[in-house]
Amino acid sequence: MSKDIDLDTLVAIIAERGAKSRSITAVAGPPGAGKSTLAGLVVEKLNAADPGSAAVVPMDGFHYDDLVLVPKGLRPRKGAPETFDVAGFSHMLGRLRSNAEREIAVPVFDRAIEIARAGARMIPQSVRHLVVEGNYILLKNGDWADLQRHYDTTVLIHVPEAELRRRLEERWKDLPPDAFAFKLDANDLPNGRLVMTESAEPEFIFRQG
């Protein structure tokens, strides 16, 4: 059964599990839940105690490019589970877990231009605590389920839907009305419900809002 957890307790557990060798922590949650914020705070605290020991690996770096999404008719659904290279992500997690290379380059999604930048972040062999964050990284169905074997610690962020809606409305407020409505009610909120109902039971729940 999942246990509720706070930031400091989570950091202490991750620090212990990665004390001698590399461990991977998965932080999942709906769009707007604060995954990158939580992952960043965890890594910041771990590095404050042991400089250079922790790094973030975002799932969003494995978005398919628009050159793939447009021909498939998936561009309006960008951000949905089917718009990610899940197998490529799993392969990368396998490389990171084995930690056999001096350093590994991982892609990072650039939100300003909606493109994943290849090799945008380097993960050196000295990093022991990897925090992977993304919406779907705990899904229990399809190709996503293969990711579970890579994790040592799993965390699902829980935010009430009303609060998620408020955050997403703020995120997309500058879009034209039709695009705003589609992004909110046809894409992000349904994707968030999928995360909350179809994720495998995590070890820990981190509650917000």
mmCIF file of C-alpha atoms in Angstrom:
data_model
loop_
_atom_site.group_PDB
_atom_site.id
_atom_site.type_symbol
_atom_site.label_atom_id
_atom_site.label_comp_id
_atom_site.label_asym_id
_atom_site.label_seq_id
_atom_site.Cartn_x
_atom_site.Cartn_y
_atom_site.Cartn_z
ATOM 1 C CA MET A 1 0.000 0.000 0.000
ATOM 2 C CA SER A 2 1.265 3.481 -0.879
ATOM 3 C CA LYS A 3 2.469 5.745 1.914
ATOM 4 C CA ASP A 4 2.163 9.519 2.056
ATOM 5 C CA ILE A 5 5.540 11.229 2.158
ATOM 6 C CA ASP A 6 6.991 14.710 2.576
ATOM 7 C CA LEU A 7 9.973 16.226 0.805
ATOM 8 C CA ASP A 8 12.591 15.798 3.529
ATOM 9 C CA THR A 9 11.657 12.175 4.192
ATOM 10 C CA LEU A 10 11.762 11.400 0.480
ATOM 11 C CA VAL A 11 15.203 12.977 0.152
ATOM 12 C CA ALA A 12 16.494 10.942 3.106
ATOM 13 C CA ILE A 13 15.201 7.678 1.614
ATOM 14 C CA ILE A 14 16.696 8.392 -1.808
ATOM 15 C CA ALA A 15 20.024 9.369 -0.243
ATOM 16 C CA GLU A 16 20.166 6.053 1.613
ATOM 17 C CA ARG A 17 19.187 3.952 -1.408
ATOM 18 C CA GLY A 18 21.829 5.583 -3.579
ATOM 19 C CA ALA A 19 24.561 5.677 -0.968
ATOM 20 C CA LYS A 20 26.741 3.015 -2.609
ATOM 21 C CA SER A 21 25.518 2.684 -6.185
ATOM 22 C CA ARG A 22 23.209 4.402 -8.631
ATOM 23 C CA SER A 23 19.495 4.362 -7.852
ATOM 24 C CA ILE A 24 16.612 5.654 -9.963
ATOM 25 C CA THR A 25 13.596 7.429 -8.501
ATOM 26 C CA ALA A 26 10.462 7.897 -10.630
ATOM 27 C CA VAL A 27 8.316 10.984 -9.981
ATOM 28 C CA ALA A 28 5.013 10.828 -11.872
ATOM 29 C CA GLY A 29 1.861 12.933 -11.906
ATOM 30 C CA PRO A 30 -0.677 14.700 -14.128
ATOM 31 C CA PRO A 31 0.170 17.730 -16.273
ATOM 32 C CA GLY A 32 0.499 20.703 -13.944
ATOM 33 C CA ALA A 33 1.091 18.605 -10.823
ATOM 34 C CA GLY A 34 4.579 19.970 -10.196
ATOM 35 C CA LYS A 35 6.732 17.000 -11.208
ATOM 36 C CA SER A 36 9.687 19.029 -12.447
ATOM 37 C CA THR A 37 9.474 21.260 -9.363
ATOM 38 C CA LEU A 38 9.529 18.311 -6.959
ATOM 39 C CA ALA A 39 12.275 16.542 -8.886
ATOM 40 C CA GLY A 40 14.329 19.733 -8.902
ATOM 41 C CA LEU A 41 13.904 20.235 -5.154
ATOM 42 C CA VAL A 42 14.921 16.649 -4.416
ATOM 43 C CA VAL A 43 18.033 16.960 -6.563
ATOM 44 C CA GLU A 44 18.874 20.356 -5.079
ATOM 45 C CA LYS A 45 18.745 18.969 -1.535
ATOM 46 C CA LEU A 46 20.744 15.857 -2.440
ATOM 47 C CA ASN A 47 23.427 17.960 -4.122
ATOM 48 C CA ALA A 48 23.534 20.377 -1.196
ATOM 49 C CA ALA A 49 24.478 17.465 1.061
ATOM 50 C CA ASP A 50 26.742 15.748 -1.490
ATOM 51 C CA PRO A 51 27.667 17.980 -4.460
ATOM 52 C CA GLY A 52 27.296 16.377 -7.873
ATOM 53 C CA SER A 53 25.570 13.270 -6.565
ATOM 54 C CA ALA A 54 22.118 13.816 -8.125
ATOM 55 C CA ALA A 55 20.564 14.732 -11.472
ATOM 56 C CA VAL A 56 17.142 14.949 -13.143
ATOM 57 C CA VAL A 57 16.205 13.001 -16.279
ATOM 58 C CA PRO A 58 12.929 14.315 -17.779
ATOM 59 C CA MET A 59 10.629 12.025 -19.756
ATOM 60 C CA ASP A 60 9.688 14.982 -21.983
ATOM 61 C CA GLY A 61 12.994 14.713 -23.832
ATOM 62 C CA PHE A 62 11.498 11.668 -25.549
ATOM 63 C CA HIS A 63 8.650 13.510 -27.277
ATOM 64 C CA TYR A 64 8.340 12.539 -30.917
ATOM 65 C CA ASP A 65 9.255 15.463 -33.154
ATOM 66 C CA ASP A 66 6.558 17.247 -35.154
ATOM 67 C CA LEU A 67 8.114 15.666 -38.271
ATOM 68 C CA VAL A 68 6.747 12.389 -36.902
ATOM 69 C CA LEU A 69 3.571 13.662 -35.216
ATOM 70 C CA VAL A 70 2.144 15.669 -38.122
ATOM 71 C CA PRO A 71 2.107 12.805 -40.684
ATOM 72 C CA LYS A 72 0.550 10.546 -38.055
ATOM 73 C CA GLY A 73 -2.162 13.114 -37.276
ATOM 74 C CA LEU A 74 -0.968 13.306 -33.665
ATOM 75 C CA ARG A 75 0.257 16.908 -33.495
ATOM 76 C CA PRO A 76 -2.890 18.175 -31.686
ATOM 77 C CA ARG A 77 -2.398 15.404 -29.106
ATOM 78 C CA LYS A 78 1.241 16.277 -28.398
ATOM 79 C CA GLY A 79 1.860 15.352 -24.786
ATOM 80 C CA ALA A 80 -0.447 12.310 -24.825
ATOM 81 C CA PRO A 81 1.091 8.860 -24.156
ATOM 82 C CA GLU A 82 1.174 7.900 -27.826
ATOM 83 C CA THR A 83 3.364 10.912 -28.695
ATOM 84 C CA PHE A 84 6.458 9.626 -26.858
ATOM 85 C CA ASP A 85 9.258 7.235 -27.815
ATOM 86 C CA VAL A 86 8.668 4.854 -24.921
ATOM 87 C CA ALA A 87 11.070 2.180 -26.152
ATOM 88 C CA GLY A 88 13.822 4.764 -26.581
ATOM 89 C CA PHE A 89 13.179 6.054 -23.073
ATOM 90 C CA SER A 90 13.338 2.534 -21.623
ATOM 91 C CA HIS A 91 16.594 1.865 -23.460
ATOM 92 C CA MET A 92 18.067 5.089 -22.069
ATOM 93 C CA LEU A 93 17.000 4.152 -18.527
ATOM 94 C CA GLY A 94 18.729 0.798 -18.993
ATOM 95 C CA ARG A 95 21.961 2.555 -19.971
ATOM 96 C CA LEU A 96 21.658 4.912 -17.038
ATOM 97 C CA ARG A 97 20.986 2.080 -14.603
ATOM 98 C CA SER A 98 23.977 0.023 -15.758
ATOM 99 C CA ASN A 99 26.188 3.130 -15.373
ATOM 100 C CA ALA A 100 28.935 1.545 -17.467
ATOM 101 C CA GLU A 101 29.832 4.686 -19.438
ATOM 102 C CA ARG A 102 31.900 7.672 -18.304
ATOM 103 C CA GLU A 103 28.965 9.971 -19.108
ATOM 104 C CA ILE A 104 25.666 9.699 -20.954
ATOM 105 C CA ALA A 105 23.941 12.425 -22.948
ATOM 106 C CA VAL A 106 20.166 12.658 -22.500
ATOM 107 C CA PRO A 107 17.650 14.770 -24.463
ATOM 108 C CA VAL A 108 15.760 17.652 -22.865
ATOM 109 C CA PHE A 109 12.505 19.164 -24.143
ATOM 110 C CA ASP A 110 12.679 22.895 -24.878
ATOM 111 C CA ARG A 111 9.189 24.242 -24.142
ATOM 112 C CA ALA A 112 9.963 27.600 -25.750
ATOM 113 C CA ILE A 113 10.205 25.981 -29.186
ATOM 114 C CA GLU A 114 8.320 22.709 -28.525
ATOM 115 C CA ILE A 115 11.303 20.611 -29.591
ATOM 116 C CA ALA A 116 13.412 18.006 -27.784
ATOM 117 C CA ARG A 117 17.098 18.901 -27.876
ATOM 118 C CA ALA A 118 19.265 15.795 -28.311
ATOM 119 C CA GLY A 119 22.253 15.496 -25.997
ATOM 120 C CA ALA A 120 21.204 18.568 -24.014
ATOM 121 C CA ARG A 121 22.184 17.193 -20.584
ATOM 122 C CA MET A 122 25.170 15.093 -19.531
ATOM 123 C CA ILE A 123 24.874 12.506 -16.754
ATOM 124 C CA PRO A 124 28.343 11.617 -15.460
ATOM 125 C CA GLN A 125 29.149 8.232 -13.981
ATOM 126 C CA SER A 126 29.628 9.846 -10.568
ATOM 127 C CA VAL A 127 25.895 10.612 -10.231
ATOM 128 C CA ARG A 128 24.313 8.133 -7.818
ATOM 129 C CA HIS A 129 20.793 9.550 -7.507
ATOM 130 C CA LEU A 130 18.808 9.859 -10.724
ATOM 131 C CA VAL A 131 15.347 11.397 -10.457
ATOM 132 C CA VAL A 132 13.219 10.609 -13.518
ATOM 133 C CA GLU A 133 10.113 12.757 -13.899
ATOM 134 C CA GLY A 134 7.165 12.578 -16.275
ATOM 135 C CA ASN A 135 3.439 12.120 -16.595
ATOM 136 C CA TYR A 136 3.294 8.510 -17.703
ATOM 137 C CA ILE A 137 6.365 6.849 -16.240
ATOM 138 C CA LEU A 138 4.283 4.742 -13.821
ATOM 139 C CA LEU A 139 1.594 3.627 -16.289
ATOM 140 C CA LYS A 140 0.912 -0.071 -15.846
ATOM 141 C CA ASN A 141 -0.313 -0.826 -19.375
ATOM 142 C CA GLY A 142 1.271 -1.217 -22.796
ATOM 143 C CA ASP A 143 4.902 -0.379 -23.489
ATOM 144 C CA TRP A 144 4.974 2.011 -20.524
ATOM 145 C CA ALA A 145 4.809 -0.925 -18.101
ATOM 146 C CA ASP A 146 8.329 -1.938 -19.180
ATOM 147 C CA LEU A 147 9.729 1.120 -17.411
ATOM 148 C CA GLN A 148 8.913 -0.239 -13.948
ATOM 149 C CA ARG A 149 11.917 -2.571 -13.930
ATOM 150 C CA HIS A 150 14.309 0.372 -13.914
ATOM 151 C CA TYR A 151 13.062 2.044 -10.714
ATOM 152 C CA ASP A 152 14.203 1.736 -7.119
ATOM 153 C CA THR A 153 11.727 4.285 -5.712
ATOM 154 C CA THR A 154 8.367 5.417 -7.111
ATOM 155 C CA VAL A 155 6.419 8.563 -6.248
ATOM 156 C CA LEU A 156 3.051 9.762 -7.564
ATOM 157 C CA ILE A 157 2.066 13.391 -7.021
ATOM 158 C CA HIS A 158 -1.586 13.852 -6.071
ATOM 159 C CA VAL A 159 -3.253 17.200 -6.748
ATOM 160 C CA PRO A 160 -7.053 17.747 -6.640
ATOM 161 C CA GLU A 161 -8.460 18.202 -10.137
ATOM 162 C CA ALA A 162 -9.815 21.664 -9.347
ATOM 163 C CA GLU A 163 -6.297 22.802 -8.490
ATOM 164 C CA LEU A 164 -4.889 21.141 -11.603
ATOM 165 C CA ARG A 165 -7.435 22.993 -13.716
ATOM 166 C CA ARG A 166 -6.440 26.293 -12.121
ATOM 167 C CA ARG A 167 -2.759 25.667 -12.806
ATOM 168 C CA LEU A 168 -3.373 24.584 -16.387
ATOM 169 C CA GLU A 169 -5.606 27.577 -17.070
ATOM 170 C CA GLU A 170 -2.725 29.782 -15.954
ATOM 171 C CA ARG A 171 -0.264 27.822 -18.117
ATOM 172 C CA TRP A 172 -2.319 28.154 -21.310
ATOM 173 C CA LYS A 173 -3.986 31.538 -20.717
ATOM 174 C CA ASP A 174 -2.240 33.192 -23.679
ATOM 175 C CA LEU A 175 -3.575 30.704 -26.235
ATOM 176 C CA PRO A 176 -6.487 31.626 -28.527
ATOM 177 C CA PRO A 177 -9.857 30.526 -27.064
ATOM 178 C CA ASP A 178 -10.300 27.417 -29.229
ATOM 179 C CA ALA A 179 -6.736 26.239 -28.638
ATOM 180 C CA PHE A 180 -7.079 26.979 -24.909
ATOM 181 C CA ALA A 181 -10.250 24.900 -24.633
ATOM 182 C CA PHE A 182 -8.733 21.986 -26.568
ATOM 183 C CA LYS A 183 -5.488 22.002 -24.616
ATOM 184 C CA LEU A 184 -7.311 22.070 -21.287
ATOM 185 C CA ASP A 185 -10.341 19.815 -21.674
ATOM 186 C CA ALA A 186 -9.433 17.597 -24.628
ATOM 187 C CA ASN A 187 -5.781 16.988 -23.836
ATOM 188 C CA ASP A 188 -4.227 17.895 -20.471
ATOM 189 C CA LEU A 189 -7.050 17.085 -18.063
ATOM 190 C CA PRO A 190 -7.944 13.761 -19.755
ATOM 191 C CA ASN A 191 -4.252 12.864 -19.751
ATOM 192 C CA GLY A 192 -4.133 13.730 -16.051
ATOM 193 C CA ARG A 193 -7.088 11.479 -15.294
ATOM 194 C CA LEU A 194 -5.320 8.680 -17.163
ATOM 195 C CA VAL A 195 -2.236 9.130 -14.995
ATOM 196 C CA MET A 196 -4.255 8.972 -11.777
ATOM 197 C CA THR A 197 -6.337 5.941 -12.756
ATOM 198 C CA GLU A 198 -3.885 3.840 -14.797
ATOM 199 C CA SER A 199 -0.578 4.267 -12.974
ATOM 200 C CA ALA A 200 0.807 1.323 -11.032
ATOM 201 C CA GLU A 201 0.514 1.692 -7.288
ATOM 202 C CA PRO A 202 3.500 3.805 -6.222
ATOM 203 C CA GLU A 203 5.588 3.300 -3.136
ATOM 204 C CA PHE A 204 4.885 6.887 -2.046
ATOM 205 C CA ILE A 205 2.202 9.561 -2.573
ATOM 206 C CA PHE A 206 3.247 13.218 -2.471
ATOM 207 C CA ARG A 207 0.188 15.402 -1.911
ATOM 208 C CA GLN A 208 -0.198 19.007 -3.067
ATOM 209 C CA GLY A 209 -3.011 21.520 -3.230
#
